[in-house]
Short mmCIF file of C-alpha atoms in Angstrom, two decimals:
data_model
loop_
_atom_site.label_atom_id
_atom_site.label_comp_id
_atom_site.label_asym_id
_atom_site.label_seq_id
_atom_site.Cartn_x
_atom_site.Cartn_y
_atom_site.Cartn_z
CA ILE A 13 -12.75 -13.22 24.93
CA ARG A 14 -14.03 -16.48 23.44
CA GLU A 15 -14.48 -14.88 20.02
CA SER A 16 -10.94 -13.44 19.96
CA ALA A 17 -9.51 -16.72 21.33
CA THR A 18 -11.26 -18.72 18.58
CA LEU A 19 -10.04 -16.29 15.94
CA THR A 20 -6.48 -16.47 17.33
CA ARG A 21 -6.53 -20.28 17.21
CA ASP A 22 -7.71 -20.20 13.60
CA VAL A 23 -4.99 -17.72 12.65
CA LEU A 24 -2.26 -19.77 14.36
CA GLU A 25 -3.39 -23.05 12.78
CA GLN A 26 -3.66 -21.50 9.33
CA HIS A 27 -0.25 -19.83 9.64
CA PHE A 28 1.57 -22.97 10.75
CA ASN A 29 -0.18 -25.11 8.15
CA ASP A 30 0.98 -22.63 5.52
CA LEU A 31 4.50 -22.81 6.95
CA LYS A 32 4.46 -26.61 6.78
CA GLY A 33 3.41 -26.54 3.16
CA THR A 34 5.98 -23.90 2.27
CA LEU A 35 8.80 -25.69 4.09
CA LYS A 36 7.96 -29.02 2.40
CA LYS A 37 7.91 -27.30 -0.98
CA LEU A 38 11.26 -25.62 -0.31
CA LEU A 39 12.85 -28.88 0.88
CA ASP A 40 11.53 -30.75 -2.17
CA GLU A 41 12.90 -28.05 -4.46
CA ARG A 42 16.30 -28.17 -2.75
CA LEU A 43 16.41 -31.98 -2.97
CA MET A 44 15.54 -31.86 -6.66
CA SER A 45 18.26 -29.27 -7.26
CA LEU A 46 20.91 -31.42 -5.54
CA LEU A 47 19.83 -34.57 -7.40
CA GLN A 48 20.05 -32.69 -10.69
CA GLU A 49 23.55 -31.56 -9.72
CA VAL A 50 24.54 -35.21 -9.05
CA ASP A 51 23.13 -36.25 -12.45
CA ALA A 52 25.03 -33.47 -14.23
CA ILE A 53 28.37 -34.34 -12.60
CA GLU A 54 27.84 -38.05 -13.30
CA GLN A 55 27.06 -37.49 -16.97
CA GLU A 56 29.90 -35.05 -17.49
CA SER A 57 32.48 -37.28 -15.74
CA ILE A 58 31.45 -40.64 -17.20
CA LYS A 59 31.37 -39.51 -20.84
CA PRO A 60 35.18 -39.57 -21.56
CA LEU A 61 35.51 -42.89 -19.71
CA ASP A 62 32.72 -44.41 -21.81
CA GLU A 63 34.44 -43.20 -24.97
CA CYS A 64 37.76 -44.71 -23.79
CA GLN A 65 36.03 -48.00 -23.08
CA LYS A 66 34.47 -48.04 -26.55
CA LEU A 67 37.88 -47.45 -28.16
CA ILE A 68 39.46 -50.30 -26.18
CA GLU A 69 36.60 -52.67 -26.96
CA HIS A 70 36.82 -51.75 -30.64
CA GLY A 71 40.60 -52.42 -30.66
CA VAL A 72 40.17 -55.78 -28.93
CA SER A 73 37.44 -56.76 -31.38
CA THR A 74 39.62 -55.78 -34.37
CA ALA A 75 42.60 -57.74 -32.96
CA ASN A 76 40.39 -60.78 -32.39
CA ASP A 77 39.08 -60.65 -35.97
CA LEU A 78 42.66 -60.36 -37.29
CA LEU A 79 43.77 -63.29 -35.13
CA GLN A 80 41.01 -65.49 -36.48
CA GLU A 81 41.88 -64.46 -40.03
CA GLY A 82 45.56 -65.38 -39.40
CA GLU A 83 44.62 -68.79 -38.03
CA SER A 84 42.39 -69.39 -41.04
CA ALA A 85 45.25 -68.46 -43.38
CA VAL A 86 47.63 -70.89 -41.65
CA HIS A 87 45.21 -73.82 -41.58
CA GLY A 88 43.61 -73.20 -44.96
CA ASP A 89 44.23 -74.92 -48.28
CA VAL A 90 47.72 -74.68 -49.79
CA GLY A 91 46.34 -72.91 -52.81
CA GLN A 92 44.71 -70.20 -50.76
CA GLN A 93 47.42 -69.80 -48.11
CA ASN A 94 49.55 -67.35 -50.06
CA GLU A 95 46.57 -65.14 -50.87
CA LYS A 96 45.19 -65.19 -47.28
CA LEU A 97 48.63 -64.62 -45.78
CA CYS A 98 49.18 -61.68 -48.10
CA SER A 99 45.81 -60.15 -47.05
CA PHE A 100 46.54 -60.86 -43.38
CA THR A 101 49.96 -59.18 -43.65
CA LYS A 102 48.49 -56.04 -45.23
CA LYS A 103 45.84 -55.71 -42.52
CA ALA A 104 48.33 -56.29 -39.75
CA LEU A 105 50.55 -53.51 -41.11
CA HIS A 106 47.65 -51.00 -41.13
CA ILE A 107 46.17 -51.83 -37.69
CA GLN A 108 47.96 -50.32 -34.70
CA LEU A 109 47.37 -52.82 -31.96
CA ASP A 110 50.06 -51.48 -29.67
CA SER A 111 48.33 -48.07 -28.86
CA LEU A 112 45.58 -47.36 -26.29
CA PRO A 113 43.72 -44.11 -25.39
CA GLU A 114 44.88 -42.26 -22.32
CA VAL A 115 43.03 -43.41 -19.21
CA PRO A 116 42.78 -40.81 -16.37
CA SER A 117 44.38 -41.73 -13.08
CA LEU A 118 42.15 -42.79 -10.26
CA VAL A 119 42.68 -39.57 -8.29
CA ASP A 120 41.40 -37.55 -11.26
CA VAL A 121 38.14 -39.47 -11.48
CA PRO A 122 35.25 -37.78 -9.57
CA CYS A 123 33.85 -39.56 -6.56
CA LEU A 124 30.49 -38.04 -5.56
CA SER A 125 29.27 -37.62 -2.00
CA ALA A 126 26.62 -35.57 -0.16
CA GLN A 127 27.72 -32.96 2.40
CA LEU A 128 24.88 -32.33 4.87
CA ASP A 129 25.26 -29.98 7.83
CA ASP A 130 23.26 -31.20 10.81
CA CYS A 131 23.36 -27.74 12.40
CA LEU A 132 20.48 -26.69 10.11
CA LEU A 133 18.09 -28.64 12.31
CA THR A 134 19.39 -26.84 15.38
CA ILE A 135 19.01 -23.44 13.72
CA LEU A 136 15.50 -24.24 12.53
CA LYS A 137 14.54 -25.60 15.91
CA ASN A 138 15.67 -22.42 17.67
CA GLN A 139 13.91 -20.19 15.13
CA ILE A 140 10.68 -22.22 15.27
CA PHE A 141 10.55 -22.17 19.05
CA ARG A 142 10.86 -18.35 18.96
CA HIS A 143 8.41 -17.89 16.08
CA GLY A 144 5.10 -16.24 16.94
CA THR A 145 3.71 -14.73 20.12
CA VAL A 146 0.28 -14.46 21.70
CA ALA A 147 -0.71 -11.00 22.95
CA SER A 148 -3.55 -10.56 25.42
CA ARG A 149 -3.96 -6.85 24.58
CA PRO A 150 -3.02 -4.84 21.48
CA PRO A 151 -0.66 -1.89 22.16
CA VAL A 152 -3.02 0.63 20.46
CA GLN A 153 -6.78 1.03 20.57
CA LEU A 154 -9.37 3.15 18.78
CA GLU A 155 -10.35 6.10 20.93
CA GLU A 156 -12.91 8.34 19.21
CA PHE A 157 -15.04 8.77 16.08
CA VAL A 158 -16.08 12.28 15.02
CA GLU A 159 -18.69 12.77 12.32
CA LYS A 160 -17.66 14.81 9.29
CA PRO A 161 -19.58 15.65 6.12
CA GLY A 162 -19.15 12.49 4.08
CA GLY A 163 -16.37 11.28 6.37
CA ILE A 164 -15.31 10.18 9.84
CA LEU A 165 -12.43 11.53 11.90
CA VAL A 166 -10.87 8.50 13.58
CA ARG A 167 -8.60 8.92 16.61
CA TRP A 168 -6.56 6.23 18.34
CA CYS A 169 -4.15 6.05 21.27
CA LYS A 170 -1.33 3.93 22.70
CA VAL A 171 -2.40 1.81 25.68
CA ASP A 172 0.90 0.00 26.30
CA ASP A 173 3.35 2.28 28.10
CA ASP A 174 6.31 0.07 27.17
CA PHE A 175 5.49 0.11 23.45
CA ILE A 176 7.28 2.76 21.35
CA PRO A 177 5.34 3.21 18.09
CA GLN A 178 6.99 4.21 14.83
CA ASP A 179 4.00 3.97 12.46
CA TYR A 180 0.29 3.31 12.69
CA ARG A 181 -1.90 1.45 10.22
CA LEU A 182 -5.64 2.12 10.01
CA GLN A 183 -8.05 -0.15 8.14
CA TYR A 184 -11.78 -0.04 7.53
CA ARG A 185 -14.57 -1.89 5.77
CA LYS A 186 -18.28 -1.51 5.21
CA SER A 187 -20.38 -3.63 7.52
CA THR A 188 -21.45 -5.66 4.47
CA ALA A 189 -17.88 -6.21 3.19
CA CYS A 190 -15.72 -9.23 3.95
CA HIS A 191 -12.23 -7.74 3.90
CA PHE A 192 -10.57 -4.75 5.53
CA GLU A 193 -8.54 -2.34 3.41
CA ASP A 194 -5.78 0.10 4.33
CA VAL A 195 -6.85 3.72 4.55
CA TYR A 196 -3.87 5.28 6.39
CA VAL A 197 -0.27 4.41 7.26
CA GLY A 198 1.81 7.03 9.08
CA SER A 199 2.90 8.49 12.40
CA GLU A 200 -0.23 10.55 13.20
CA THR A 201 -2.80 9.38 15.76
CA GLU A 202 -5.86 10.59 13.84
CA PHE A 203 -7.09 10.53 10.27
CA ILE A 204 -10.18 11.72 8.40
CA VAL A 205 -11.59 8.85 6.34
CA LEU A 206 -13.41 10.36 3.36
CA HIS A 207 -15.92 8.95 0.85
CA ILE A 208 -18.04 7.56 3.68
CA ASP A 209 -21.69 6.92 2.86
CA PRO A 210 -23.96 8.61 5.44
CA ASN A 211 -25.99 6.45 7.83
CA VAL A 212 -23.97 3.33 6.99
CA ASP A 213 -21.96 1.38 9.58
CA TYR A 214 -18.23 1.02 8.97
CA GLN A 215 -15.86 -1.16 10.99
CA PHE A 216 -12.42 0.19 11.88
CA ARG A 217 -9.27 -1.30 13.38
CA VAL A 218 -5.75 -0.03 13.97
CA CYS A 219 -2.33 -1.55 14.66
CA ALA A 220 1.19 -0.19 15.11
CA ARG A 221 4.79 -0.98 14.24
CA GLY A 222 7.39 -0.68 16.97
CA ASP A 223 10.44 1.51 16.59
CA GLY A 224 12.99 -0.26 14.39
CA ARG A 225 10.68 -3.23 13.75
CA GLN A 226 9.28 -4.57 10.48
CA GLU A 227 6.30 -6.56 11.74
CA TRP A 228 2.98 -4.99 12.78
CA SER A 229 1.42 -5.39 16.19
CA PRO A 230 -1.89 -7.23 16.77
CA TRP A 231 -5.00 -5.40 15.62
CA SER A 232 -7.07 -3.36 18.02
CA VAL A 233 -10.59 -4.39 18.94
CA PRO A 234 -12.70 -3.52 15.85
CA GLN A 235 -15.23 -0.76 16.44
CA ILE A 236 -18.18 0.62 14.50
CA GLY A 237 -18.24 4.21 13.23
CA ARG A 238 -20.77 6.10 11.11
CA THR A 239 -21.64 9.60 10.01
CA THR A 240 -25.08 11.13 9.60
CA LEU A 241 -23.72 14.16 7.74
CA VAL A 242 -24.04 14.15 3.96
CA PRO A 243 -20.86 15.07 2.07
CA HIS A 244 -20.23 18.55 0.75
CA GLU A 245 -20.91 18.73 -2.98
CA TRP A 246 -20.33 21.70 -5.24
CA THR A 247 -23.18 22.78 -7.49
CA ALA A 248 -22.69 21.48 -11.01
CA GLY A 249 -23.19 23.57 -14.11
CA LEU A 250 -21.29 26.78 -13.29
CA GLU A 251 -19.29 27.56 -16.41
CA GLY A 252 -16.11 28.72 -14.69
CA TYR A 253 -15.53 25.51 -12.67
CA SER A 254 -14.88 21.85 -13.42
CA LEU A 255 -15.87 19.29 -10.76
CA SER A 256 -14.56 15.84 -9.80
CA SER A 257 -16.75 12.76 -10.09
CA ARG A 258 -17.79 13.05 -6.43
CA ARG A 259 -18.25 16.82 -6.82
CA ASN A 260 -16.16 17.55 -3.73
CA ILE A 261 -13.24 18.98 -5.73
CA ALA A 262 -13.63 22.14 -7.82
CA LEU A 263 -11.11 23.40 -10.39
CA ARG A 264 -11.20 26.96 -11.70
CA ASN A 265 -10.90 26.44 -15.44
CA ASP A 266 -9.90 28.76 -18.29
CA SER A 267 -13.40 30.10 -18.83
CA GLN A 268 -13.77 33.88 -18.74
CA SER A 269 -16.99 33.45 -16.76
CA CYS A 270 -16.72 34.72 -13.19
CA GLY A 271 -18.90 34.03 -10.17
CA VAL A 272 -19.26 32.26 -6.85
CA LEU A 273 -19.43 28.46 -6.78
CA TYR A 274 -21.75 27.31 -3.96
CA SER A 275 -22.30 23.97 -2.30
CA LYS A 276 -25.23 21.98 -3.63
CA ALA A 277 -27.07 22.30 -0.32
CA PRO A 278 -26.56 24.03 3.07
CA THR A 279 -24.53 21.09 4.39
CA TYR A 280 -22.28 23.06 6.75
CA PHE A 281 -23.29 22.66 10.41
CA CYS A 282 -21.58 24.10 13.43
CA GLY A 283 -18.42 22.11 13.82
CA GLN A 284 -15.12 21.92 12.06
CA THR A 285 -15.01 21.84 8.26
CA LEU A 286 -11.77 21.59 6.32
CA THR A 287 -10.74 22.66 2.85
CA ARG A 288 -7.47 21.81 1.20
CA ILE A 289 -5.98 23.77 -1.65
CA GLU A 290 -4.78 21.16 -4.14
CA THR A 291 -3.27 23.53 -6.71
CA VAL A 292 -2.88 27.29 -6.92
CA GLY A 293 -3.26 29.88 -9.63
CA GLN A 294 -2.56 33.59 -9.78
CA PRO A 295 -3.98 35.16 -6.58
CA ASP A 296 -6.36 38.09 -6.53
CA ARG A 297 -7.71 40.15 -3.64
CA ARG A 298 -11.28 39.36 -4.73
CA ASP A 299 -10.77 35.58 -4.35
CA SER A 300 -12.81 34.03 -1.55
CA LEU A 301 -13.29 30.78 0.34
CA GLY A 302 -15.91 30.59 3.07
CA VAL A 303 -19.50 30.03 4.22
CA CYS A 304 -22.69 32.01 3.74
CA VAL A 305 -26.33 32.05 4.80
CA GLU A 306 -27.78 31.75 1.31
CA GLN A 307 -26.85 31.55 -2.34
CA GLN A 308 -26.85 34.96 -3.99
CA ASN A 309 -26.25 35.10 -7.71
CA GLY A 310 -24.80 38.17 -9.33
CA TYR A 311 -21.79 38.42 -6.99
CA ASP A 312 -18.25 37.52 -8.07
CA SER A 313 -17.02 36.99 -4.48
CA LEU A 314 -18.16 35.96 -0.99
CA GLN A 315 -16.91 39.32 0.24
CA ARG A 316 -20.50 40.41 0.81
CA ASP A 317 -23.25 40.55 3.42
CA LYS A 318 -24.29 37.33 5.22
CA ALA A 319 -20.98 35.63 4.48
CA VAL A 320 -17.57 35.10 6.07
CA CYS A 321 -14.56 34.19 3.97
CA VAL A 322 -10.82 34.33 3.59
CA SER A 323 -9.07 35.57 0.46
CA THR A 324 -6.13 33.78 -1.16
CA ASN A 325 -3.86 36.55 0.17
CA GLY A 326 -5.01 35.81 3.74
CA ALA A 327 -7.44 38.71 4.25
CA VAL A 328 -10.54 37.82 6.32
CA PHE A 329 -13.95 39.34 5.49
CA VAL A 330 -17.07 39.38 7.67
CA ASN A 331 -20.30 40.55 6.02
CA GLY A 332 -18.20 42.21 3.33
CA LYS A 333 -15.92 44.11 5.73
CA GLU A 334 -12.23 43.30 5.98
CA MET A 335 -10.87 42.53 9.44
CA THR A 336 -7.61 43.92 10.73
CA ASN A 337 -6.37 40.44 11.61
CA GLN A 338 -5.04 38.50 8.66
CA LEU A 339 -4.06 34.91 7.94
CA PRO A 340 -1.05 33.75 5.88
CA ALA A 341 -1.51 33.63 2.12
CA VAL A 342 -2.99 30.40 0.79
CA THR A 343 -0.47 28.09 -0.91
CA SER A 344 -0.62 24.66 -2.53
CA GLY A 345 -1.48 22.10 0.15
CA SER A 346 -2.84 24.71 2.58
CA MET A 347 -5.53 23.48 4.97
CA VAL A 348 -8.18 26.11 5.72
CA THR A 349 -10.44 25.28 8.68
CA PHE A 350 -13.85 26.81 9.50
CA ASP A 351 -15.26 26.16 12.97
CA MET A 352 -18.35 27.83 14.43
CA GLU A 353 -20.42 27.67 17.58
CA VAL A 354 -23.57 29.47 18.68
CA VAL A 355 -22.87 32.07 21.40
CA GLN A 356 -26.11 34.06 21.42
CA LEU A 357 -29.69 33.32 20.47
CA GLY A 358 -32.39 35.70 21.69
CA PRO A 359 -33.58 39.33 21.50
CA SER A 360 -31.93 41.74 19.11
CA SER A 361 -28.59 43.06 20.26
CA ASN A 362 -27.07 46.51 19.87
CA GLU A 363 -25.38 45.25 16.72
CA GLY A 364 -28.74 44.77 15.06
CA GLY A 365 -28.95 40.96 15.06
CA ASN A 366 -30.40 38.34 17.34
CA PHE A 367 -28.15 35.43 16.32
CA LYS A 368 -24.42 35.33 16.95
CA LEU A 369 -21.87 32.72 15.87
CA ARG A 370 -18.31 32.56 17.15
CA VAL A 371 -16.20 31.82 14.10
CA THR A 372 -12.66 30.40 14.07
CA ILE A 373 -10.81 30.38 10.75
CA SER A 374 -7.34 28.83 10.72
CA SER A 375 -4.76 28.45 7.99
CA ASN A 376 -1.07 27.52 8.02
CA ASN A 377 -0.92 27.19 11.83
CA ARG A 378 -2.55 30.56 12.46
CA GLU A 379 -6.14 31.37 13.34
CA VAL A 380 -8.58 34.29 13.57
CA VAL A 381 -11.52 34.28 16.01
CA PHE A 382 -14.46 36.68 15.78
CA ASP A 383 -18.21 36.93 16.37
CA TRP A 384 -20.50 36.87 13.33
CA VAL A 385 -23.82 38.65 13.96
CA LEU A 386 -26.84 37.64 11.86
CA ASP A 387 -30.47 38.73 11.87
CA GLN A 388 -31.79 35.19 11.61
CA CYS A 389 -31.14 31.78 13.12
CA CYS A 390 -29.01 29.61 10.87
CA VAL A 391 -28.52 25.97 11.77
CA SER A 392 -26.91 25.15 8.43
CA LEU A 393 -24.89 27.17 5.94
CA TYR A 394 -23.73 27.03 2.35
CA PHE A 395 -20.10 26.62 1.44
CA GLY A 396 -18.65 28.66 -1.40
CA CYS A 397 -15.55 29.78 -3.27
CA SER A 398 -14.59 32.20 -6.02
CA PHE A 399 -11.33 32.59 -7.94
CA LEU A 400 -10.67 35.19 -10.58
CA TYR A 401 -7.85 33.33 -12.36
CA PRO A 402 -7.64 29.67 -13.48
CA GLY A 403 -5.55 26.95 -11.86
CA TRP A 404 -7.08 26.95 -8.37
CA LYS A 405 -8.30 23.57 -7.18
CA VAL A 406 -9.98 23.14 -3.80
CA LEU A 407 -11.19 20.04 -1.93
CA VAL A 408 -13.86 20.49 0.73
CA PHE A 409 -14.65 17.91 3.44
#
């Protein structure tokens, strides 16, 4: 409680200090804009009046000079009077002393004033008093972490019955990192976070956005999640497949070479494993996607002994035999799920094996459940795929 209260105080103080700085900056900018507008109107309005004043002053100065010249001609020597009077007469004829520039009427001259609406303070006051809330409990909380190979399935739930969520926002960070980063935004209440380093603590938090709202709710209580399962990686070096940098995505390339691409190690343990078909190519009945006890070179498909798989046309094979039940054909974006649990471990059964796994394979909202009988105990399995034609890309996690 004390830790969250201290953090909340820091957030509130920082937010309102930022608001103060922003408001001062905005007010200063507005004041500067209005002052510049006053300067512009003043300069534009005073210019013709200044020009009129200069013309009048010039005319008065010229008339004064002419007057002095006339007085000098009258009071000068008799010999120079005729010459000065003649010059004075010529100048007087060329100077128009009876004309003045047009002066605008007083009502046409601008008179500046500032119009300030005091209601702004009232509006700001009402908005400020309603700005910000303090919540004692976030409306959503993290509920469960499920280990996945190289990932963590994070689930969360709504704990406020009156809160109607529209979207959720999940963030995470390594325990050594300083900042959270978004990993999911959407309407689902669970998400598999991939590219998780095994045996490393990660901190998660989630918030929500109410229906029709723009702002996000307070964050949930941060919780620690980790996975001990190493990520699935395809084996590098098989000529017919190109791998991503993390080796969790395989693309069937244009090579004529054909064969089964296996995982680097037997990283599949009992529990759900997902694959997603990123892109599709031309389907073939011999295509396969599944798990097996061991790597066996020389096969072009997982449709063999000690393996279970599904073909791109939806056919399911167990130890090389096709089942009567069938799944929908695999399409771009299809999620294929493999889930297994041990149902028998002991003396040999009538089926010839002493180890039995209950297998559930689901695809496109349909699933097939069957028992897989083996002659040896298998706590971990290889993952594999094979495609006859190029263009198929599959992500395993």
